[in-house]
Amino acid sequence: MEKLVAITACPTGIAHTIMAAEALRRVAAMKGHDLRVETQGSEGVKTPLSDDDIAAASAVILAADIQVDESRFEGKPVTRVSTARAIRDTEAVLDAAVAAASGSAHAPNGSAHAPNGSAHAPNGSASAAAPVANAPAPAAVAAAPELAAAPAGKGLLVAVTACPTGIAHTFMAAEALTRAARAAGYEIRVETQGSVGAKNALTAEEIQRADAVIIGADTHVALDRFAGKRLLQTSVGEALKKADQVVTRALSLPAPEGAPDLGQQVAQAKAQLKEKQSGPYKHLLTGVSFMLPLVVAGGLIIALSFVFGIEAFKEPGTLPAALMQIGGQGAFTLMVPVLAGYIAYSIADRPGLTPGLVGGLLASQLNAGFLGGIVAGFLGGYVARWIRDTVRLPANLEGLKPVLVIPLLSTLAVGLLMIYVVGKPVSAIMTGLTDFLRGMGGTNAVALGALLGAMMAIDMGGPVNKAAYTFSVGLLASSTFTPMAATMAAGMVPPLGLALATVIARNRFTAQEREAGKAAAVLGAAFITEGAIPFAAQDPVRVIPAAVLGSAVTGALSMGLGCGLRAPHGGVFVLAIPNAVSPLGVYLLSIVAGTVVTALALMVLKRPVAQPVSLPPARP
């Protein structure tokens, strides 16, 4: 154990000064060193070092971005680094100081050394100037540390760390978990979700290989990708202070057991489809997924206002007026901004959110609709990401990028482009498309419905399915409801048709498939088209054509009969809400018709399967 003293100082004396001091204290305590830290800044000196502290110290650490008086440390080995280096590479900085104290410039792990390669003065004793660790400061304080793989051990752990600000504790917890995992003989990969986005993002392969997952976070972290893994959720503070206990608890969790049922197979299929999404398609679907709850809530609340009469909301001060204000002026107003905001978020992480939201709001105000929102989202995301990756600031100013530089420049650029370049052309396109769809009738409506229906069934949740669904959802913002009705009805048909077929054509399915048909019926009723994927995976040549035929029939009937739907999800469970769909009777008829067509097609296409023969019991 070494006795050390340190000074941390940045120009403001607030963020980096305090963060560096905390990082040094915590890591020193974990390594068994006695460390006293003095902070210097705009508010003066805090926790000043006494003469006794300095006299007892074997080495000094100066983590400073400003000039610091070193005269009182004369005769002591001094390790000089930036505050950013002290925050990011805390362990290496402490090792360098300890090495200097022992008369060697090399840290035990070789990660930090004096410029001249030696801490020895000519006379063989440590001098004040010799032991200097002046490693270059990183480009950004929030940059994630490289978490190198540990030597081959028992297995692999994966983790995510995140704190509300995404600066100090996020990365300190990542370092603590890395040390604890290595001490236990495990390799570890840690994804840090910081103020400038996710760093060291976990891959699907790493998650698949992992023995356990650790979530050390005080903010929301999506858990969908960790389905089926041992998972421990804890606070970022506990991950930092009790990393060894956290690792032990994660590895002590029981492993998931049992063969997956249909619901689990569907969840896995959806996860695989999501993993295959990439590039612009992935970004678009991210925006749509965040927009959907607003569309569902807004559409159903508007439908409730019609219970009191189609024009009852026009009377000020009434309940129908309040419902219309909540659904139409509240939820529906946010639809396009949220779509654009989270497209940009998918591209550039947190820095993209502000330009995306503002660009989406401008798209709404310019009557550019969901097409304008999509353009605004991609503009906001790529502009923010370019600024994030291109603009370089001094290390002590990097903290300004996510809160000042990126939001200001990206929002200004996207706003000007939307107003002067994008808005009017996209608005004209959107107006023409809406007018065409509203005026569509007869053969054209039936053809469009059949096309949307077939697209919903062709890949059951894949890119083609999502393209039809996104198109229909986007039109809700323009009060065009018939494509949405056709899309949802058609999406319900594949699992419903399979469920019906397992009942009326039992000899075409195995006992396991017949049991899965019951769950498929529930999934289909809830508008989860992926409920048909396990069946299609086993017999795609017969199942997919039957599903496409039934969905096309349903889509054609729904559009041809003029059915409209105000909520983009929920299946039959939203149909009980008055005016959510109209006319209700023929809409249900179109779903039943497609379900029957799919079941009959399966009876024709599928052959009877060999059933296991029950042997008579052996005679005693």
XYZ file of C-alpha atoms in Angstrom:
620
model
C 0.000 0.000 0.000
C 1.252 3.455 -0.921
C 0.374 6.811 0.564
C -0.419 9.200 -2.256
C -1.677 12.761 -2.633
C -3.339 14.308 -5.681
C -4.615 17.604 -7.042
C -7.383 17.795 -9.644
C -8.131 21.045 -11.455
C -9.947 22.142 -14.609
C -10.767 25.683 -15.833
C -14.222 25.739 -14.234
C -13.333 23.561 -11.290
C -16.676 21.815 -11.399
C -17.369 18.810 -13.610
C -13.958 17.420 -14.583
C -12.308 18.421 -11.326
C -14.828 16.585 -9.159
C -15.114 13.604 -11.509
C -11.344 13.096 -11.630
C -11.116 13.339 -7.849
C -13.873 10.794 -7.356
C -12.386 8.391 -9.872
C -8.954 8.558 -8.237
C -10.385 8.059 -4.738
C -12.484 5.043 -5.686
C -9.841 3.219 -7.695
C -7.164 3.923 -5.052
C -9.425 2.448 -2.367
C -10.069 -0.642 -4.518
C -6.300 -1.135 -5.000
C -5.570 -0.653 -1.287
C -3.799 2.723 -1.499
C -4.212 5.664 0.881
C -5.000 8.701 -1.292
C -5.815 12.296 -0.293
C -7.174 14.562 -3.054
C -7.303 18.360 -3.198
C -9.629 19.969 -5.782
C -8.956 23.397 -7.259
C -11.335 25.481 -9.348
C -13.387 28.617 -9.770
C -14.795 28.268 -6.250
C -11.372 27.947 -4.661
C -9.578 25.030 -3.018
C -11.609 22.161 -1.579
C -10.261 19.495 0.833
C -6.783 21.124 0.861
C -3.736 18.933 1.440
C -1.955 19.538 4.729
C 1.815 19.643 5.158
C 1.611 16.333 6.998
C -0.303 14.742 4.098
C 2.357 15.855 1.639
C 5.252 14.838 3.899
C 3.808 11.352 4.357
C 3.081 10.849 0.660
C 5.397 8.706 -1.422
C 4.179 10.214 -4.725
C 2.019 13.009 -6.118
C -0.585 12.955 -8.886
C -1.400 16.227 -10.666
C -4.548 15.739 -12.767
C -4.911 19.266 -14.084
C -5.804 21.181 -17.225
C -4.571 24.479 -15.760
C -1.336 25.636 -14.141
C -0.899 24.285 -10.599
C 1.695 25.437 -8.071
C 4.067 22.497 -7.554
C 6.552 24.157 -5.208
C 5.230 22.390 -2.095
C 5.895 18.992 -3.694
C 9.625 19.533 -4.080
C 11.497 16.273 -3.715
C 8.403 14.147 -4.410
C 7.922 12.103 -7.600
C 5.111 13.772 -9.574
C 2.868 12.118 -12.156
C 1.193 14.700 -14.391
C -1.911 13.909 -16.463
C -5.025 15.679 -17.723
C -8.320 15.428 -15.852
C -9.712 13.499 -18.811
C -6.941 10.892 -18.510
C -7.519 10.627 -14.761
C -11.214 9.930 -15.389
C -10.785 7.449 -18.215
C -7.536 5.617 -17.367
C -7.625 5.950 -13.600
C -5.956 2.629 -12.866
C -3.078 3.331 -15.251
C -2.519 6.765 -13.684
C -2.384 5.291 -10.171
C -0.050 2.527 -11.326
C 2.265 5.139 -12.845
C 2.349 7.072 -9.565
C 3.037 3.912 -7.552
C 5.802 2.927 -9.965
C 7.318 6.386 -9.644
C 7.192 6.106 -5.871
C 9.098 2.820 -6.010
C 11.773 4.309 -8.252
C 10.574 2.963 -11.635
C 8.867 4.933 -14.346
C 6.998 1.878 -15.630
C 3.592 1.007 -14.214
C 3.110 -2.695 -13.404
C 0.968 -3.202 -16.442
C 3.134 -1.094 -18.687
C 0.300 1.260 -19.537
C 1.882 4.505 -18.384
C 5.497 5.655 -18.302
C 7.605 8.733 -18.032
C 8.669 10.368 -21.291
C 12.303 9.667 -20.685
C 11.629 6.060 -19.713
C 13.138 6.405 -16.249
C 12.140 7.969 -12.959
C 15.673 7.990 -11.629
C 17.620 11.195 -11.173
C 21.272 11.042 -12.116
C 22.228 10.272 -8.538
C 19.848 7.331 -8.417
C 17.199 8.946 -6.227
C 13.763 10.007 -7.400
C 13.653 13.682 -8.250
C 10.702 15.983 -8.544
C 10.931 16.335 -12.282
C 11.785 12.846 -13.403
C 8.670 10.690 -12.883
C 6.210 12.311 -15.250
C 3.323 10.510 -16.951
C 2.213 12.860 -19.691
C 0.053 10.618 -21.833
C -2.015 12.581 -24.356
C -5.525 13.418 -23.249
C -8.320 11.582 -25.014
C -10.494 13.379 -27.531
C -13.493 13.197 -25.267
C -14.018 12.585 -21.590
C -17.052 10.491 -22.408
C -15.123 8.206 -24.716
C -15.521 4.644 -23.575
C -12.404 2.873 -22.333
C -11.127 0.015 -24.403
C -12.116 -3.113 -22.538
C -9.603 -5.653 -23.699
C -10.376 -9.307 -23.419
C -9.036 -11.068 -20.376
C -7.004 -14.249 -20.745
C -9.075 -17.281 -21.562
C -11.043 -18.258 -18.488
C -14.347 -19.770 -17.551
C -16.477 -17.878 -20.038
C -17.853 -14.538 -21.148
C -19.924 -11.888 -19.394
C -21.635 -8.930 -21.068
C -22.782 -5.772 -19.333
C -24.379 -2.391 -19.910
C -23.642 0.625 -17.707
C -25.562 3.903 -17.807
C -26.131 6.819 -15.449
C -28.445 9.839 -15.952
C -25.659 12.132 -17.180
C -23.723 9.381 -18.904
C -20.318 10.737 -17.954
C -18.390 9.741 -14.843
C -20.229 6.866 -13.182
C -21.044 5.161 -16.491
C -17.383 4.622 -17.343
C -16.148 4.095 -13.794
C -18.707 1.294 -13.330
C -17.560 -0.251 -16.618
C -13.971 -0.277 -15.383
C -14.979 -1.735 -12.009
C -16.956 -4.558 -13.632
C -14.081 -5.269 -15.986
C -11.618 -5.659 -13.108
C -14.037 -7.816 -11.094
C -14.786 -10.112 -14.048
C -11.106 -10.577 -14.829
C -10.407 -11.373 -11.191
C -13.054 -14.117 -11.449
C -11.373 -15.503 -14.580
C -14.014 -14.270 -17.026
C -13.743 -12.301 -20.217
C -16.157 -9.359 -20.263
C -17.586 -6.892 -22.776
C -19.182 -3.729 -21.397
C -21.394 -1.401 -23.413
C -21.446 2.144 -22.016
C -24.502 4.270 -22.759
C -23.148 7.772 -22.232
C -23.956 11.344 -23.108
C -22.689 10.996 -26.691
C -24.306 7.633 -27.327
C -23.531 3.968 -26.862
C -19.896 2.897 -27.034
C -18.488 -0.632 -27.347
C -21.965 -1.783 -28.426
C -22.591 -5.460 -27.739
C -23.042 -7.682 -30.778
C -25.627 -10.429 -31.121
C -22.831 -13.011 -31.177
C -21.381 -11.761 -27.886
C -24.781 -11.798 -26.220
C -25.414 -15.307 -27.512
C -22.094 -16.571 -26.082
C -22.460 -14.788 -22.741
C -22.878 -16.802 -19.555
C -24.729 -13.908 -17.908
C -25.781 -10.307 -18.476
C -25.249 -7.448 -16.018
C -27.227 -4.206 -16.314
C -25.702 -1.534 -14.067
C -27.911 1.447 -14.818
C -29.941 4.224 -13.255
C -31.697 4.950 -16.561
C -33.826 2.831 -18.866
C -31.965 0.129 -20.800
C -33.833 -1.949 -23.397
C -33.696 -5.635 -22.436
C -35.276 -7.275 -25.517
C -31.942 -8.419 -26.955
C -31.079 -10.303 -23.746
C -34.120 -12.606 -23.821
C -33.311 -16.110 -22.623
C -30.097 -15.110 -20.816
C -29.314 -14.970 -17.119
C -29.748 -11.276 -16.356
C -28.953 -9.226 -13.254
C -30.238 -5.656 -12.980
C -28.656 -3.326 -10.453
C -27.780 0.340 -10.014
C -24.702 1.922 -11.539
C -23.559 2.792 -8.009
C -23.602 -0.829 -6.880
C -21.849 -1.922 -10.072
C -19.137 0.599 -9.210
C -18.791 0.004 -5.453
C -19.542 -3.730 -5.232
C -18.484 -4.978 -8.646
C -17.170 -8.297 -7.339
C -20.463 -9.051 -5.586
C -22.434 -8.068 -8.685
C -20.396 -10.445 -10.858
C -20.844 -13.264 -8.343
C -24.612 -12.720 -8.125
C -24.963 -12.654 -11.921
C -23.122 -15.941 -12.271
C -25.196 -17.478 -9.472
C -28.503 -16.902 -11.237
C -30.245 -20.063 -12.448
C -29.858 -20.812 -16.134
C -33.046 -20.703 -18.256
C -34.407 -24.198 -18.707
C -36.930 -26.035 -20.849
C -37.720 -26.107 -24.543
C -39.198 -22.875 -25.875
C -42.951 -22.807 -26.420
C -44.594 -21.069 -29.372
C -44.524 -17.713 -27.602
C -40.788 -18.001 -26.992
C -40.208 -19.142 -30.573
C -42.091 -16.087 -31.805
C -40.047 -13.809 -29.536
C -36.823 -15.363 -30.847
C -38.019 -14.994 -34.445
C -38.835 -11.332 -33.886
C -35.433 -10.768 -32.293
C -33.718 -12.419 -35.261
C -35.673 -10.278 -37.710
C -34.734 -7.188 -35.743
C -31.072 -8.210 -35.678
C -31.068 -8.529 -39.482
C -32.341 -4.981 -39.867
C -29.595 -2.591 -40.804
C -28.967 0.841 -42.208
C -31.840 3.148 -43.142
C -34.432 0.376 -42.761
C -33.448 -0.183 -39.130
C -33.526 3.550 -38.410
C -36.968 3.931 -39.969
C -38.443 1.071 -37.966
C -36.961 2.460 -34.760
C -38.849 5.687 -35.351
C -42.060 3.836 -36.177
C -41.831 1.696 -33.028
C -41.583 4.774 -30.798
C -44.386 6.512 -32.686
C -46.832 3.605 -32.443
C -48.006 4.128 -28.831
C -48.943 7.714 -29.688
C -50.884 6.578 -32.740
C -52.720 3.876 -30.804
C -53.591 6.121 -27.857
C -54.507 9.113 -30.005
C -56.616 7.123 -32.466
C -58.622 5.347 -29.780
C -59.213 8.520 -27.770
C -60.472 10.263 -30.910
C -62.736 7.272 -31.562
C -64.132 7.602 -28.027
C -65.045 11.216 -28.722
C -67.263 9.993 -31.578
C -69.328 7.904 -29.160
C -71.175 11.113 -28.279
C -71.741 11.958 -31.934
C -69.520 12.443 -34.955
C -69.463 16.237 -34.495
C -69.982 16.396 -30.744
C -66.383 17.498 -30.201
C -67.112 20.836 -31.859
C -69.011 21.996 -28.752
C -66.421 23.750 -26.504
C -66.146 22.647 -22.903
C -67.724 19.223 -23.427
C -66.154 15.825 -22.773
C -66.016 15.015 -26.513
C -64.105 18.267 -27.061
C -61.656 17.325 -24.317
C -61.174 13.861 -25.800
C -60.512 15.334 -29.236
C -58.033 17.777 -27.721
C -56.151 14.932 -26.013
C -56.143 12.598 -28.998
C -56.082 14.939 -31.977
C -54.218 17.995 -30.703
C -52.077 16.102 -28.218
C -51.069 12.598 -29.259
C -51.484 13.053 -33.018
C -49.511 16.314 -32.955
C -46.562 14.445 -31.480
C -46.673 11.574 -33.961
C -44.442 13.010 -36.673
C -41.947 14.733 -34.314
C -41.468 11.479 -32.386
C -41.087 9.519 -35.635
C -38.391 11.920 -36.831
C -36.755 12.219 -33.425
C -36.224 8.504 -32.978
C -35.096 7.926 -36.546
C -32.371 10.457 -35.766
C -31.800 8.803 -32.374
C -31.230 5.450 -34.089
C -28.625 7.034 -36.369
C -26.717 9.274 -33.953
C -27.932 8.137 -30.518
C -28.727 10.932 -28.031
C -27.135 13.773 -30.058
C -29.636 13.117 -32.875
C -32.758 13.446 -30.758
C -33.009 17.257 -30.657
C -32.591 17.985 -34.403
C -34.876 15.058 -35.216
C -37.682 16.240 -32.927
C -37.454 19.838 -34.124
C -37.294 18.780 -37.763
C -40.324 16.531 -37.300
C -42.316 19.348 -35.707
C -41.435 21.603 -38.636
C -42.574 18.848 -41.019
C -45.975 18.835 -39.290
C -46.237 22.610 -39.417
C -45.310 22.606 -43.117
C -47.975 19.930 -43.856
C -45.268 17.551 -45.052
C -46.810 14.702 -43.041
C -45.019 11.491 -42.212
C -42.914 11.679 -45.391
C -41.522 14.996 -44.194
C -40.953 13.472 -40.772
C -38.928 10.640 -42.302
C -36.782 13.109 -44.244
C -36.303 15.269 -41.128
C -35.302 12.237 -39.084
C -32.631 11.106 -41.491
C -31.336 14.655 -41.900
C -31.180 15.178 -38.145
C -29.446 11.876 -37.498
C -26.778 12.088 -40.150
C -26.041 15.782 -39.530
C -25.717 15.204 -35.766
C -23.508 12.164 -36.291
C -21.263 14.046 -38.703
C -20.834 16.894 -36.207
C -20.203 14.439 -33.372
C -17.501 12.607 -35.301
C -15.926 15.597 -37.042
C -15.851 18.512 -34.595
C -12.889 18.295 -32.224
C -12.650 20.376 -29.063
C -10.001 20.618 -26.343
C -10.352 17.814 -23.805
C -11.653 20.131 -21.092
C -14.410 21.405 -23.402
C -15.572 18.055 -24.798
C -18.408 17.986 -22.257
C -20.019 20.861 -24.176
C -20.486 18.832 -27.351
C -23.563 16.774 -26.384
C -25.343 19.651 -24.595
C -24.393 22.692 -26.674
C -22.403 22.210 -29.863
C -24.222 19.281 -31.477
C -27.812 20.358 -30.593
C -27.192 23.944 -31.711
C -25.479 23.266 -35.028
C -27.528 20.225 -36.046
C -30.892 21.782 -35.162
C -30.011 24.964 -37.020
C -28.947 23.040 -40.122
C -31.979 20.726 -40.147
C -34.421 23.556 -39.447
C -33.141 25.681 -42.308
C -33.167 22.737 -44.714
C -36.727 21.813 -43.756
C -38.029 25.377 -44.192
C -36.168 26.405 -47.343
C -35.454 23.155 -49.202
C -37.437 20.090 -48.111
C -40.760 21.300 -46.739
C -42.680 22.492 -49.787
C -41.792 19.677 -52.251
C -42.541 16.941 -49.701
C -45.757 18.679 -48.695
C -46.893 18.647 -52.337
C -46.094 14.934 -52.643
C -47.943 14.157 -49.422
C -51.004 16.125 -50.480
C -51.143 14.349 -53.845
C -50.805 10.915 -52.244
C -53.524 11.620 -49.694
C -55.927 12.951 -52.314
C -55.312 9.905 -54.506
C -56.007 7.437 -51.689
C -59.130 9.255 -50.515
C -60.518 9.293 -54.022
C -59.693 5.671 -54.687
C -62.614 3.328 -55.187
C -63.741 0.147 -56.898
C -61.080 -1.909 -58.617
C -58.194 0.324 -57.529
C -59.128 -0.003 -53.852
C -59.454 -3.790 -54.116
C -56.069 -4.039 -55.865
C -54.333 -1.890 -53.253
C -55.932 -3.886 -50.444
C -54.837 -7.187 -51.983
C -51.290 -5.856 -52.410
C -51.072 -4.648 -48.810
C -52.538 -7.926 -47.578
C -50.068 -10.040 -49.526
C -47.166 -7.908 -48.301
C -48.232 -8.471 -44.691
C -48.054 -12.274 -45.120
C -45.130 -12.754 -47.481
C -42.434 -12.538 -44.795
C -44.552 -12.295 -41.610
C -42.798 -9.445 -39.844
C -39.872 -8.989 -42.204
C -38.965 -5.992 -44.378
C -41.887 -6.366 -46.812
C -44.387 -6.716 -43.973
C -42.971 -3.676 -42.202
C -42.977 -1.608 -45.395
C -46.734 -2.117 -45.830
C -47.361 -1.489 -42.149
C -45.250 1.693 -42.021
C -46.989 3.081 -45.098
C -50.413 2.514 -43.535
C -49.471 3.901 -40.117
C -48.012 7.036 -41.660
C -51.266 7.783 -43.474
C -53.142 7.954 -40.161
C -51.568 11.359 -39.552
C -53.351 12.530 -42.710
C -56.726 11.077 -41.587
C -56.539 8.270 -44.164
C -57.788 5.164 -42.348
C -58.660 2.512 -44.967
C -55.112 1.216 -45.684
C -54.555 0.727 -41.954
C -57.708 -1.366 -41.656
C -56.662 -3.600 -44.532
C -53.135 -3.975 -43.182
C -54.114 -4.992 -39.658
C -56.831 -7.388 -40.805
C -54.463 -9.052 -43.256
C -51.739 -9.305 -40.630
C -54.060 -11.230 -38.323
C -54.947 -13.848 -40.914
C -51.792 -16.062 -41.162
C -51.739 -17.237 -37.514
C -55.546 -17.368 -37.356
C -55.690 -19.454 -40.534
C -53.062 -21.846 -39.232
C -54.888 -22.173 -35.927
C -58.124 -23.025 -37.752
C -56.320 -25.511 -39.997
C -54.900 -27.401 -37.002
C -58.518 -27.941 -35.877
C -60.273 -28.845 -39.137
C -57.331 -30.698 -40.728
C -55.698 -32.327 -37.748
C -54.041 -35.057 -39.799
C -51.957 -32.423 -41.625
C -50.143 -31.410 -38.443
C -48.105 -33.099 -35.752
C -49.310 -33.229 -32.159
C -46.860 -30.462 -31.261
C -48.122 -28.257 -34.108
C -51.732 -28.814 -33.080
C -50.866 -27.705 -29.561
C -49.034 -24.665 -30.919
C -52.120 -23.810 -32.986
C -53.935 -22.780 -29.792
C -51.275 -20.187 -29.020
C -51.233 -19.081 -32.660
C -54.938 -18.251 -32.407
C -54.274 -15.859 -29.521
C -51.305 -14.282 -31.292
C -53.317 -13.805 -34.466
C -56.203 -12.230 -32.590
C -53.678 -9.781 -31.077
C -52.298 -8.899 -34.549
C -48.933 -10.615 -34.091
C -48.263 -11.950 -37.567
C -45.018 -13.524 -36.357
C -47.152 -16.190 -34.672
C -47.115 -18.015 -38.004
C -43.320 -18.013 -38.379
C -42.622 -21.333 -36.570
C -45.091 -23.081 -38.901
C -43.665 -21.367 -41.986
C -40.110 -22.267 -40.965
C -40.992 -25.972 -40.942
C -42.936 -25.992 -44.220
C -42.424 -22.692 -46.097
C -43.386 -24.025 -49.548
C -46.973 -24.705 -48.442
C -47.569 -22.396 -45.482
C -46.431 -19.119 -47.043
C -48.550 -19.329 -50.247
C -51.626 -20.251 -48.188
C -51.028 -17.325 -45.844
C -50.451 -14.881 -48.702
C -53.665 -15.978 -50.434
C -55.800 -15.568 -47.314
C -54.265 -12.188 -46.388
C -54.712 -10.862 -49.926
C -58.405 -11.811 -49.811
C -58.834 -10.065 -46.470
C -57.008 -6.919 -47.602
C -59.038 -6.707 -50.816
C -62.352 -7.127 -48.998
C -61.464 -4.577 -46.320
C -60.408 -1.883 -48.808
C -63.194 -2.684 -51.266
C -65.846 -2.385 -48.533
C -64.383 0.923 -47.315
C -63.402 -0.231 -43.794
C -61.406 2.317 -41.804
C -59.316 1.792 -38.656
C -58.050 4.516 -36.334
C -55.709 2.399 -34.176
C -52.685 0.693 -35.782
C -52.438 -2.204 -33.361
C -54.321 -4.369 -30.895
C -56.132 -6.786 -33.181
C -59.644 -7.798 -32.158
C -59.118 -6.287 -28.721
C -59.521 -2.726 -30.018
C -62.626 -3.530 -32.056
C -64.798 -3.371 -28.935
C -64.087 0.353 -28.661
C -66.875 2.261 -30.431
C -65.850 3.838 -33.730
C -62.312 2.432 -33.627
C -63.239 0.659 -36.860
C -66.142 1.230 -39.195
C -68.132 -0.513 -40.485
C -67.459 -3.204 -37.897
C -69.569 -6.045 -39.305
C -68.038 -6.263 -42.762
C -64.571 -5.749 -41.278
C -64.969 -8.854 -39.131
C -66.357 -10.644 -42.171
C -63.231 -9.869 -44.173
C -61.015 -11.301 -41.406
C -63.101 -14.464 -41.191
C -63.061 -14.862 -44.971
C -59.261 -14.648 -45.173
C -58.864 -17.030 -42.224
C -61.068 -19.634 -43.903
C -59.274 -19.248 -47.242
C -55.883 -19.800 -45.557
C -57.150 -22.887 -43.699
C -58.674 -24.396 -46.862
C -55.509 -23.695 -48.833
C -53.479 -25.488 -46.170
C -55.820 -28.483 -46.397
C -55.162 -28.680 -50.116
C -51.424 -27.974 -50.068
C -50.294 -29.900 -47.007
C -50.175 -33.680 -46.976
C -51.215 -35.857 -44.045
C -48.365 -36.520 -41.656
C -47.534 -39.933 -40.234
C -48.977 -40.193 -36.768
C -47.139 -42.163 -34.071
C -48.596 -45.640 -33.535
C -49.502 -46.558 -29.972
C -48.197 -50.048 -29.194
C -50.288 -52.351 -27.000
C -48.921 -52.848 -23.505
C -46.621 -55.828 -23.121
C -48.143 -58.924 -21.577
C -46.925 -59.791 -18.144
